[in-house]
Amino acid sequence: MNEIYLDYQAAKPVDKQVLEYMMPYFSEIFSNPASLHNSGDIATEKLEESRKKIAQFINAPEISSIIFTSSATESNNLAIIGAAQRYHKKGNHIIISEIEHISIFNICKYLERNGFQISKVPVDQYGIVKIDKLKRLIQENTILISIATASNEVGSLQPIEQISKIAQEKEILFHTDAIASESVIPIDVQTIPVDFLSLSSNDIYGPKGVAALYIKKGIRVNPIILGGGQENGFRSGSHNLHGIIGFGKAAEIMKKEINQEAKRLEFLRDKLIKGILNSIPNSYLNGHPTNRLPNNAHFRFDFIEGESLILGLKDQGIAAATGSACSSKTLEPSHTLISCGLLHEEAHGSLLISLGRYSKEEEIDKLLEGLPKIIKRLRLLSPLTPQELIKQYNEVNN
Ligand code: PMP
């Protein structure tokens, strides 16, 4: 397909090296690692090899701290519900931020219905968690803080090192969802002491349907999926062997490439941001100008509906998003943008461009060429566009 793909935050292609590496694990090495025969032993060996690669990817001191799951959503569920149920006698208060992923929000709604108290830390205009407010929300009965490493929408990086220290001092567990950042920001759970960290395979160019939760040694959670007791009882269900093998390979490649890749994407991101803000009147960058994911550019355009913009880009063979794919079917404005202080109408005119391993400079150039024209066309049709701007557009035309 000849599409310019700028929606890496929603899904990433599987790296060809990963795919090739996975191939024998569909029909040749396919046994259940729980089986006691020889091919079961081989499957176990390969499973553990993958676990080791994931542990190395985040510098986890213990390989057994990696628990395989089926999705980032499941990892978040296991961390938060699992810890809430395990430690409920210690307290029933959990702190998250106002801009967490919808999976975290819905987990917390479920816990609220089951007797837990949830507090949401506000963010500043850039989508960065307010540390002073976080400190004030901590109570005697706070058992867990869950704050993502970076916003999957506006791309702002959170001060997780500071947050993890605060949590440690107060003996509160800390979970971070690293899904949005794992392909561009190296993770080191020994430098930043987290208790739980959610990772997903597809977000580092591995296959879909497989993910992991890092659980620090000594921390326990109640399992949320019960069955045969796989993954040390933390997560039952037969292993998705080929998926896990692919995930391990993807982590191995990402570990080697991440710094170089982030630098390259940062260059493309900055070219894109500068190009758009300079060429389109009434355009703004959402999120922090510099303290943001190297692969994320999130814009807002006055007098524009984000959905019409996506359709205009689609006509030109460009794939982009208005925000988080997981919330794209709702008509509600993004909770992240509203928390950053935008008005409803401002939040509706947004565009999320997320770059990745196969993004090229020519693609950015094509977007920079096409987008101003689409926006101009939409604005000339919109009853919301002020006469002054229409006049300005018409003058440039003549
Ligand atoms: N957390 C974040 C930050 C995400 O962006 C996503 C969506 N990719 C998820 C969790 C959930 O991922 P999945 O839908 O693959 O379970």
Short mmCIF file of C-alpha atoms and ligand atoms in Angstrom, two decimals:
data_model
loop_
_atom_site.label_atom_id
_atom_site.label_comp_id
_atom_site.label_asym_id
_atom_site.label_seq_id
_atom_site.Cartn_x
_atom_site.Cartn_y
_atom_site.Cartn_z
CA MET A 1 0.00 0.00 0.00
CA ASN A 2 1.40 3.34 -1.00
CA GLU A 3 0.27 5.16 2.09
CA ILE A 4 2.33 7.67 4.02
CA TYR A 5 1.93 6.21 7.47
CA LEU A 6 2.16 8.75 10.29
CA ASP A 7 0.15 6.93 12.96
CA TYR A 8 2.83 4.87 14.71
CA GLN A 9 1.29 5.60 18.09
CA ALA A 10 -1.78 3.55 17.14
CA ALA A 11 0.05 0.55 15.64
CA LYS A 12 3.46 -0.31 14.31
CA PRO A 13 4.50 -2.76 11.61
CA VAL A 14 6.38 -5.86 12.72
CA ASP A 15 10.07 -5.46 11.89
CA LYS A 16 10.99 -7.86 9.06
CA GLN A 17 13.90 -9.26 11.10
CA VAL A 18 11.46 -10.02 13.91
CA LEU A 19 9.02 -11.70 11.55
CA GLU A 20 11.76 -13.88 10.06
CA TYR A 21 12.99 -14.82 13.53
CA MET A 22 9.47 -15.84 14.56
CA MET A 23 8.74 -18.07 11.56
CA PRO A 24 10.03 -21.43 12.90
CA TYR A 25 7.94 -20.96 16.05
CA PHE A 26 4.62 -21.37 14.26
CA SER A 27 5.01 -24.91 12.91
CA GLU A 28 8.45 -26.27 13.80
CA ILE A 29 9.09 -25.26 17.41
CA PHE A 30 5.54 -25.00 18.65
CA SER A 31 5.26 -27.10 21.79
CA ASN A 32 3.68 -25.93 24.98
CA PRO A 33 6.46 -24.88 27.39
CA ALA A 34 4.46 -26.64 30.13
CA SER A 35 4.90 -30.02 28.38
CA LEU A 36 7.44 -32.39 29.85
CA HIS A 37 8.76 -33.88 26.59
CA ASN A 38 11.86 -32.78 24.70
CA SER A 39 10.16 -30.27 22.42
CA GLY A 40 8.43 -28.82 25.51
CA ASP A 41 11.90 -28.33 27.02
CA ILE A 42 13.05 -26.51 23.90
CA ALA A 43 9.97 -24.28 24.02
CA THR A 44 10.72 -23.49 27.69
CA GLU A 45 14.32 -22.65 26.85
CA LYS A 46 13.23 -20.28 24.08
CA LEU A 47 10.54 -18.73 26.26
CA GLU A 48 13.12 -18.00 28.96
CA GLU A 49 15.56 -16.63 26.38
CA SER A 50 12.90 -14.11 25.38
CA ARG A 51 12.17 -13.23 28.98
CA LYS A 52 15.89 -12.51 29.41
CA LYS A 53 15.89 -10.19 26.37
CA ILE A 54 12.95 -8.22 27.76
CA ALA A 55 14.65 -8.01 31.17
CA GLN A 56 17.82 -6.71 29.48
CA PHE A 57 15.77 -4.19 27.50
CA ILE A 58 14.66 -2.47 30.73
CA ASN A 59 17.79 -3.41 32.75
CA ALA A 60 15.75 -5.50 35.20
CA PRO A 61 18.05 -7.21 37.72
CA GLU A 62 15.86 -10.33 37.87
CA ILE A 63 14.73 -12.13 34.72
CA SER A 64 11.78 -13.59 36.62
CA SER A 65 10.42 -10.06 37.16
CA ILE A 66 9.03 -10.14 33.61
CA ILE A 67 5.48 -11.51 33.38
CA PHE A 68 4.10 -12.09 29.90
CA THR A 69 0.56 -10.90 29.19
CA SER A 70 -1.62 -10.47 26.11
CA SER A 71 -1.73 -6.68 25.86
CA ALA A 72 -0.72 -3.42 27.44
CA THR A 73 -4.29 -3.19 28.71
CA GLU A 74 -3.86 -6.51 30.51
CA SER A 75 -0.50 -5.44 31.97
CA ASN A 76 -2.13 -2.28 33.34
CA ASN A 77 -5.00 -4.35 34.77
CA LEU A 78 -2.62 -6.81 36.41
CA ALA A 79 -0.53 -4.06 37.98
CA ILE A 80 -3.35 -1.91 39.29
CA ILE A 81 -6.14 -4.38 40.11
CA GLY A 82 -3.59 -6.99 41.17
CA ALA A 83 -1.86 -4.58 43.58
CA ALA A 84 -5.14 -3.06 44.81
CA GLN A 85 -6.48 -6.49 45.73
CA ARG A 86 -3.21 -7.65 47.23
CA TYR A 87 -2.57 -4.61 49.40
CA HIS A 88 -6.15 -3.49 50.20
CA LYS A 89 -5.61 -4.12 53.91
CA LYS A 90 -2.82 -1.52 53.88
CA GLY A 91 -5.04 1.09 52.23
CA ASN A 92 -7.60 1.74 49.54
CA HIS A 93 -6.36 4.96 47.94
CA ILE A 94 -4.79 5.10 44.48
CA ILE A 95 -3.39 8.12 42.65
CA ILE A 96 -3.29 8.45 38.86
CA SER A 97 -2.95 11.49 36.62
CA GLU A 98 -5.75 13.27 34.80
CA ILE A 99 -4.27 12.25 31.46
CA GLU A 100 -3.72 8.51 31.80
CA HIS A 101 -4.66 6.12 29.02
CA ILE A 102 -8.31 5.08 28.94
CA SER A 103 -7.37 1.57 30.15
CA ILE A 104 -6.09 3.08 33.42
CA PHE A 105 -9.19 5.26 33.74
CA ASN A 106 -11.55 2.34 33.31
CA ILE A 107 -9.58 0.12 35.71
CA CYS A 108 -9.87 2.87 38.30
CA LYS A 109 -13.60 3.30 37.68
CA TYR A 110 -13.98 -0.44 38.34
CA LEU A 111 -11.95 -0.16 41.53
CA GLU A 112 -14.01 2.84 42.65
CA ARG A 113 -17.15 0.73 42.31
CA ASN A 114 -15.41 -1.81 44.52
CA GLY A 115 -14.57 0.39 47.47
CA PHE A 116 -11.33 2.05 46.37
CA GLN A 117 -10.76 5.78 46.39
CA ILE A 118 -9.12 7.28 43.30
CA SER A 119 -7.45 10.70 43.07
CA LYS A 120 -6.32 12.28 39.81
CA VAL A 121 -3.31 14.62 39.78
CA PRO A 122 -3.82 17.60 37.50
CA VAL A 123 -1.34 18.51 34.76
CA ASP A 124 -0.06 21.88 33.58
CA GLN A 125 -0.81 23.43 30.18
CA TYR A 126 1.81 21.15 28.60
CA GLY A 127 0.34 17.97 30.03
CA ILE A 128 3.02 17.53 32.68
CA VAL A 129 1.99 16.24 36.10
CA LYS A 130 2.08 18.89 38.85
CA ILE A 131 4.45 17.45 41.44
CA ASP A 132 3.33 19.75 44.27
CA LYS A 133 -0.28 18.65 43.70
CA LEU A 134 0.79 15.00 43.67
CA LYS A 135 2.52 15.40 47.02
CA ARG A 136 -0.62 16.97 48.49
CA LEU A 137 -2.81 14.10 47.29
CA ILE A 138 -0.82 11.47 49.17
CA GLN A 139 -2.71 10.13 52.21
CA GLU A 140 -2.01 7.61 54.95
CA ASN A 141 -3.99 5.01 53.01
CA THR A 142 -2.37 5.60 49.58
CA ILE A 143 -1.08 2.27 48.29
CA LEU A 144 -0.31 2.96 44.65
CA ILE A 145 0.60 5.75 42.22
CA SER A 146 0.21 5.02 38.51
CA ILE A 147 1.54 7.59 36.05
CA ALA A 148 2.57 6.90 32.46
CA THR A 149 6.13 7.65 31.41
CA ALA A 150 4.83 9.89 28.62
CA SER A 151 1.47 11.04 27.33
CA ASN A 152 0.35 8.86 24.42
CA GLU A 153 -1.46 11.88 23.05
CA VAL A 154 0.40 15.14 23.50
CA GLY A 155 3.75 13.40 23.95
CA SER A 156 4.87 15.21 27.12
CA LEU A 157 7.42 13.37 29.21
CA GLN A 158 6.52 12.96 32.86
CA PRO A 159 8.99 13.51 35.72
CA ILE A 160 8.85 9.81 36.61
CA GLU A 161 12.22 9.82 38.32
CA GLN A 162 10.92 12.40 40.78
CA ILE A 163 7.60 10.60 41.15
CA SER A 164 9.27 7.26 41.81
CA LYS A 165 11.41 8.83 44.54
CA ILE A 166 8.38 10.43 46.19
CA ALA A 167 6.58 7.07 46.10
CA GLN A 168 9.62 5.26 47.50
CA GLU A 169 10.01 7.74 50.37
CA LYS A 170 6.37 7.31 51.33
CA GLU A 171 6.47 3.52 50.84
CA ILE A 172 3.82 3.69 48.14
CA LEU A 173 3.97 1.37 45.12
CA PHE A 174 4.66 3.03 41.77
CA HIS A 175 3.46 1.79 38.39
CA THR A 176 4.35 3.39 35.08
CA ASP A 177 2.81 2.60 31.71
CA ALA A 178 5.77 2.90 29.33
CA ILE A 179 3.84 2.04 26.16
CA ALA A 180 4.03 5.46 24.52
CA SER A 181 7.73 5.90 25.21
CA GLU A 182 9.32 2.45 24.96
CA SER A 183 10.42 2.85 21.33
CA VAL A 184 12.16 6.19 21.89
CA ILE A 185 13.14 6.60 25.56
CA PRO A 186 15.45 3.97 27.07
CA ILE A 187 14.11 2.37 30.24
CA ASP A 188 16.27 1.48 33.20
CA VAL A 189 14.32 0.18 36.18
CA GLN A 190 17.45 0.27 38.31
CA THR A 191 18.05 3.99 37.75
CA ILE A 192 14.37 4.84 38.06
CA PRO A 193 13.07 2.54 40.78
CA VAL A 194 9.57 1.52 39.71
CA ASP A 195 7.59 -1.34 41.21
CA PHE A 196 5.59 -2.09 38.07
CA LEU A 197 6.17 -1.18 34.44
CA SER A 198 3.89 -2.02 31.50
CA LEU A 199 5.48 -2.81 28.15
CA SER A 200 4.01 -3.95 24.86
CA SER A 201 5.52 -5.89 21.98
CA ASN A 202 3.95 -4.05 19.06
CA ASP A 203 5.12 -0.69 20.38
CA ILE A 204 8.71 -1.83 19.75
CA TYR A 205 7.91 -3.39 16.33
CA GLY A 206 7.12 -6.85 17.64
CA PRO A 207 3.89 -8.77 16.96
CA LYS A 208 0.54 -7.72 18.40
CA GLY A 209 -1.21 -9.78 21.09
CA VAL A 210 1.73 -9.96 23.48
CA ALA A 211 2.98 -7.64 26.21
CA ALA A 212 4.63 -7.77 29.62
CA LEU A 213 4.48 -6.43 33.11
CA TYR A 214 7.68 -5.89 35.08
CA ILE A 215 7.06 -6.60 38.76
CA LYS A 216 9.93 -5.71 41.07
CA LYS A 217 11.30 -8.60 43.10
CA GLY A 218 9.47 -9.00 46.38
CA ILE A 219 6.30 -7.22 45.24
CA ARG A 220 3.23 -9.41 44.91
CA VAL A 221 -0.04 -8.95 43.05
CA ASN A 222 -3.21 -11.01 43.00
CA PRO A 223 -3.61 -12.62 39.58
CA ILE A 224 -6.55 -11.39 37.51
CA ILE A 225 -6.57 -14.40 35.16
CA LEU A 226 -6.80 -17.73 36.93
CA GLY A 227 -6.09 -21.14 35.46
CA GLY A 228 -3.08 -23.40 35.06
CA GLY A 229 -0.72 -21.19 37.07
CA GLN A 230 1.67 -20.21 34.27
CA GLU A 231 3.99 -17.22 34.80
CA ASN A 232 4.59 -18.21 38.44
CA GLY A 233 0.87 -18.01 39.04
CA PHE A 234 0.77 -14.32 38.13
CA ARG A 235 -0.88 -14.96 34.76
CA SER A 236 -2.46 -18.22 33.74
CA GLY A 237 -3.04 -19.35 30.17
CA SER A 238 -0.87 -21.24 27.69
CA HIS A 239 1.99 -19.14 26.41
CA ASN A 240 1.78 -17.33 23.09
CA LEU A 241 5.17 -18.78 22.20
CA HIS A 242 5.68 -17.29 18.70
CA GLY A 243 4.45 -13.90 19.97
CA ILE A 244 6.81 -13.98 22.94
CA ILE A 245 9.72 -15.01 20.71
CA GLY A 246 8.97 -12.05 18.43
CA PHE A 247 8.66 -9.70 21.41
CA GLY A 248 12.09 -10.78 22.69
CA LYS A 249 13.71 -10.25 19.29
CA ALA A 250 12.04 -6.84 18.95
CA ALA A 251 13.40 -5.85 22.39
CA GLU A 252 16.90 -7.01 21.44
CA ILE A 253 16.86 -4.89 18.26
CA MET A 254 15.30 -1.90 20.03
CA LYS A 255 17.92 -1.96 22.79
CA LYS A 256 20.64 -1.54 20.15
CA GLU A 257 18.84 1.03 18.01
CA ILE A 258 16.88 3.18 20.43
CA ASN A 259 19.30 6.10 20.92
CA GLN A 260 20.13 6.46 17.25
CA GLU A 261 16.50 6.03 16.25
CA ALA A 262 15.29 8.63 18.75
CA LYS A 263 17.80 11.15 17.40
CA ARG A 264 16.70 10.61 13.83
CA LEU A 265 13.03 10.91 14.73
CA GLU A 266 13.66 14.02 16.79
CA PHE A 267 15.15 15.69 13.72
CA LEU A 268 12.08 14.78 11.63
CA ARG A 269 9.72 15.83 14.41
CA ASP A 270 11.36 19.24 14.75
CA LYS A 271 11.31 19.81 11.00
CA LEU A 272 7.61 18.95 11.00
CA ILE A 273 6.74 21.18 13.96
CA LYS A 274 8.66 24.14 12.59
CA GLY A 275 7.22 23.64 9.10
CA ILE A 276 3.63 23.47 10.25
CA LEU A 277 3.73 26.33 12.72
CA ASN A 278 5.45 28.54 10.13
CA SER A 279 3.19 27.74 7.19
CA ILE A 280 -0.27 27.50 8.76
CA PRO A 281 -1.89 30.52 10.43
CA ASN A 282 -3.67 29.91 13.74
CA SER A 283 -1.82 26.65 14.35
CA TYR A 284 -0.42 25.60 17.72
CA LEU A 285 1.62 22.78 19.17
CA ASN A 286 -0.01 20.81 21.99
CA GLY A 287 2.20 19.38 24.72
CA HIS A 288 5.60 20.67 25.75
CA PRO A 289 7.74 22.37 23.06
CA THR A 290 10.88 20.36 23.88
CA ASN A 291 10.22 17.96 26.77
CA ARG A 292 8.28 15.57 24.54
CA LEU A 293 8.53 12.20 22.83
CA PRO A 294 10.99 12.39 19.91
CA ASN A 295 8.39 10.82 17.62
CA ASN A 296 5.33 12.88 18.59
CA ALA A 297 3.93 16.09 17.14
CA HIS A 298 0.44 17.09 18.23
CA PHE A 299 -1.19 20.17 16.73
CA ARG A 300 -4.29 22.23 17.07
CA PHE A 301 -5.80 24.34 14.32
CA ASP A 302 -8.45 26.99 14.89
CA PHE A 303 -11.71 26.71 12.89
CA ILE A 304 -11.09 23.08 11.91
CA GLU A 305 -12.67 19.75 12.84
CA GLY A 306 -9.96 17.13 13.42
CA GLU A 307 -12.00 14.39 11.71
CA SER A 308 -12.37 16.42 8.47
CA LEU A 309 -8.64 16.97 8.53
CA ILE A 310 -7.97 13.23 8.84
CA LEU A 311 -10.32 12.57 5.90
CA GLY A 312 -8.60 15.27 3.84
CA LEU A 313 -5.23 13.67 4.55
CA LYS A 314 -6.68 10.23 3.80
CA ASP A 315 -7.66 11.49 0.32
CA GLN A 316 -4.01 12.34 -0.22
CA GLY A 317 -2.85 8.93 0.97
CA ILE A 318 -1.62 10.15 4.35
CA ALA A 319 -2.55 8.25 7.54
CA ALA A 320 -2.70 10.33 10.72
CA ALA A 321 -4.92 10.59 13.82
CA THR A 322 -6.75 13.16 15.89
CA GLY A 323 -5.55 11.59 19.14
CA SER A 324 -5.53 8.26 20.93
CA ALA A 325 -6.80 5.43 18.69
CA CYS A 326 -8.39 3.79 21.74
CA SER A 327 -10.77 6.76 22.15
CA SER A 328 -11.21 7.62 18.46
CA LYS A 329 -14.78 6.33 18.23
CA THR A 330 -16.17 8.63 20.92
CA LEU A 331 -17.49 12.09 20.11
CA GLU A 332 -16.18 13.45 23.40
CA PRO A 333 -13.17 15.78 23.20
CA SER A 334 -9.91 14.26 24.42
CA HIS A 335 -9.70 14.24 28.22
CA THR A 336 -5.98 14.96 27.90
CA LEU A 337 -6.50 18.17 25.95
CA ILE A 338 -9.25 19.34 28.28
CA SER A 339 -6.95 18.70 31.25
CA CYS A 340 -4.28 20.80 29.54
CA GLY A 341 -6.80 23.65 29.66
CA LEU A 342 -8.17 23.65 26.11
CA LEU A 343 -11.78 24.54 25.39
CA HIS A 344 -13.98 21.84 23.81
CA GLU A 345 -13.91 23.52 20.40
CA GLU A 346 -10.12 23.87 20.57
CA ALA A 347 -9.70 20.21 21.52
CA HIS A 348 -11.74 19.15 18.47
CA GLY A 349 -9.34 20.68 15.96
CA SER A 350 -6.37 18.49 16.73
CA LEU A 351 -3.98 16.36 14.72
CA LEU A 352 -1.57 13.75 16.07
CA ILE A 353 1.40 12.86 13.91
CA SER A 354 3.43 9.98 15.30
CA LEU A 355 6.62 8.88 13.59
CA GLY A 356 8.47 5.61 13.66
CA ARG A 357 11.26 3.37 12.40
CA TYR A 358 10.27 3.63 8.73
CA SER A 359 9.35 7.33 8.61
CA LYS A 360 11.30 9.24 5.95
CA GLU A 361 12.07 12.89 5.44
CA GLU A 362 10.26 12.85 2.05
CA GLU A 363 7.10 11.87 3.90
CA ILE A 364 7.40 14.87 6.20
CA ASP A 365 7.96 17.05 3.11
CA LYS A 366 4.80 15.66 1.50
CA LEU A 367 2.79 16.38 4.64
CA LEU A 368 4.21 19.89 4.84
CA GLU A 369 3.20 20.44 1.24
CA GLY A 370 -0.31 18.94 1.50
CA LEU A 371 -1.54 19.96 4.95
CA PRO A 372 -1.65 23.76 4.51
CA LYS A 373 -3.78 23.30 1.37
CA ILE A 374 -6.24 20.97 3.12
CA ILE A 375 -6.56 23.34 6.04
CA LYS A 376 -7.08 26.30 3.76
CA ARG A 377 -9.81 24.44 1.83
CA LEU A 378 -11.59 23.41 5.04
CA ARG A 379 -11.36 26.88 6.51
CA LEU A 380 -12.73 28.51 3.36
CA LEU A 381 -15.76 26.22 3.69
CA SER A 382 -16.24 26.66 7.43
CA PRO A 383 -18.76 29.19 8.78
CA LEU A 384 -16.50 29.52 11.85
CA THR A 385 -13.56 31.01 9.96
CA PRO A 386 -13.35 34.77 10.55
CA GLN A 387 -13.63 37.04 7.48
CA GLU A 388 -10.18 38.42 8.17
CA LEU A 389 -8.57 35.00 7.74
CA ILE A 390 -10.64 34.27 4.61
CA LYS A 391 -9.46 37.57 3.17
CA GLN A 392 -5.85 36.71 4.03
CA TYR A 393 -6.21 33.34 2.28
CA ASN A 394 -7.81 34.93 -0.79
CA GLU A 395 -5.09 37.57 -1.02
CA VAL A 396 -2.34 34.94 -1.04
CA ASN A 397 -4.25 33.25 -3.86
CA ASN A 398 -4.20 36.35 -6.09
N1 PMP B 1 -1.26 2.43 27.38
C1 PMP B 1 -0.96 3.35 26.45
C2 PMP B 1 -0.15 4.52 26.85
C3 PMP B 1 -1.39 3.18 25.13
O1 PMP B 1 -1.10 4.09 24.21
C4 PMP B 1 -2.15 2.04 24.81
C5 PMP B 1 -2.66 1.86 23.40
N2 PMP B 1 -1.64 1.52 22.51
C6 PMP B 1 -2.45 1.11 25.82
C7 PMP B 1 -1.99 1.34 27.10
C8 PMP B 1 -3.27 -0.11 25.56
O2 PMP B 1 -2.69 -0.90 24.59
P1 PMP B 1 -3.47 -2.18 24.01
O3 PMP B 1 -4.71 -1.62 23.37
O4 PMP B 1 -2.52 -2.75 23.03
O5 PMP B 1 -3.79 -3.08 25.11
#
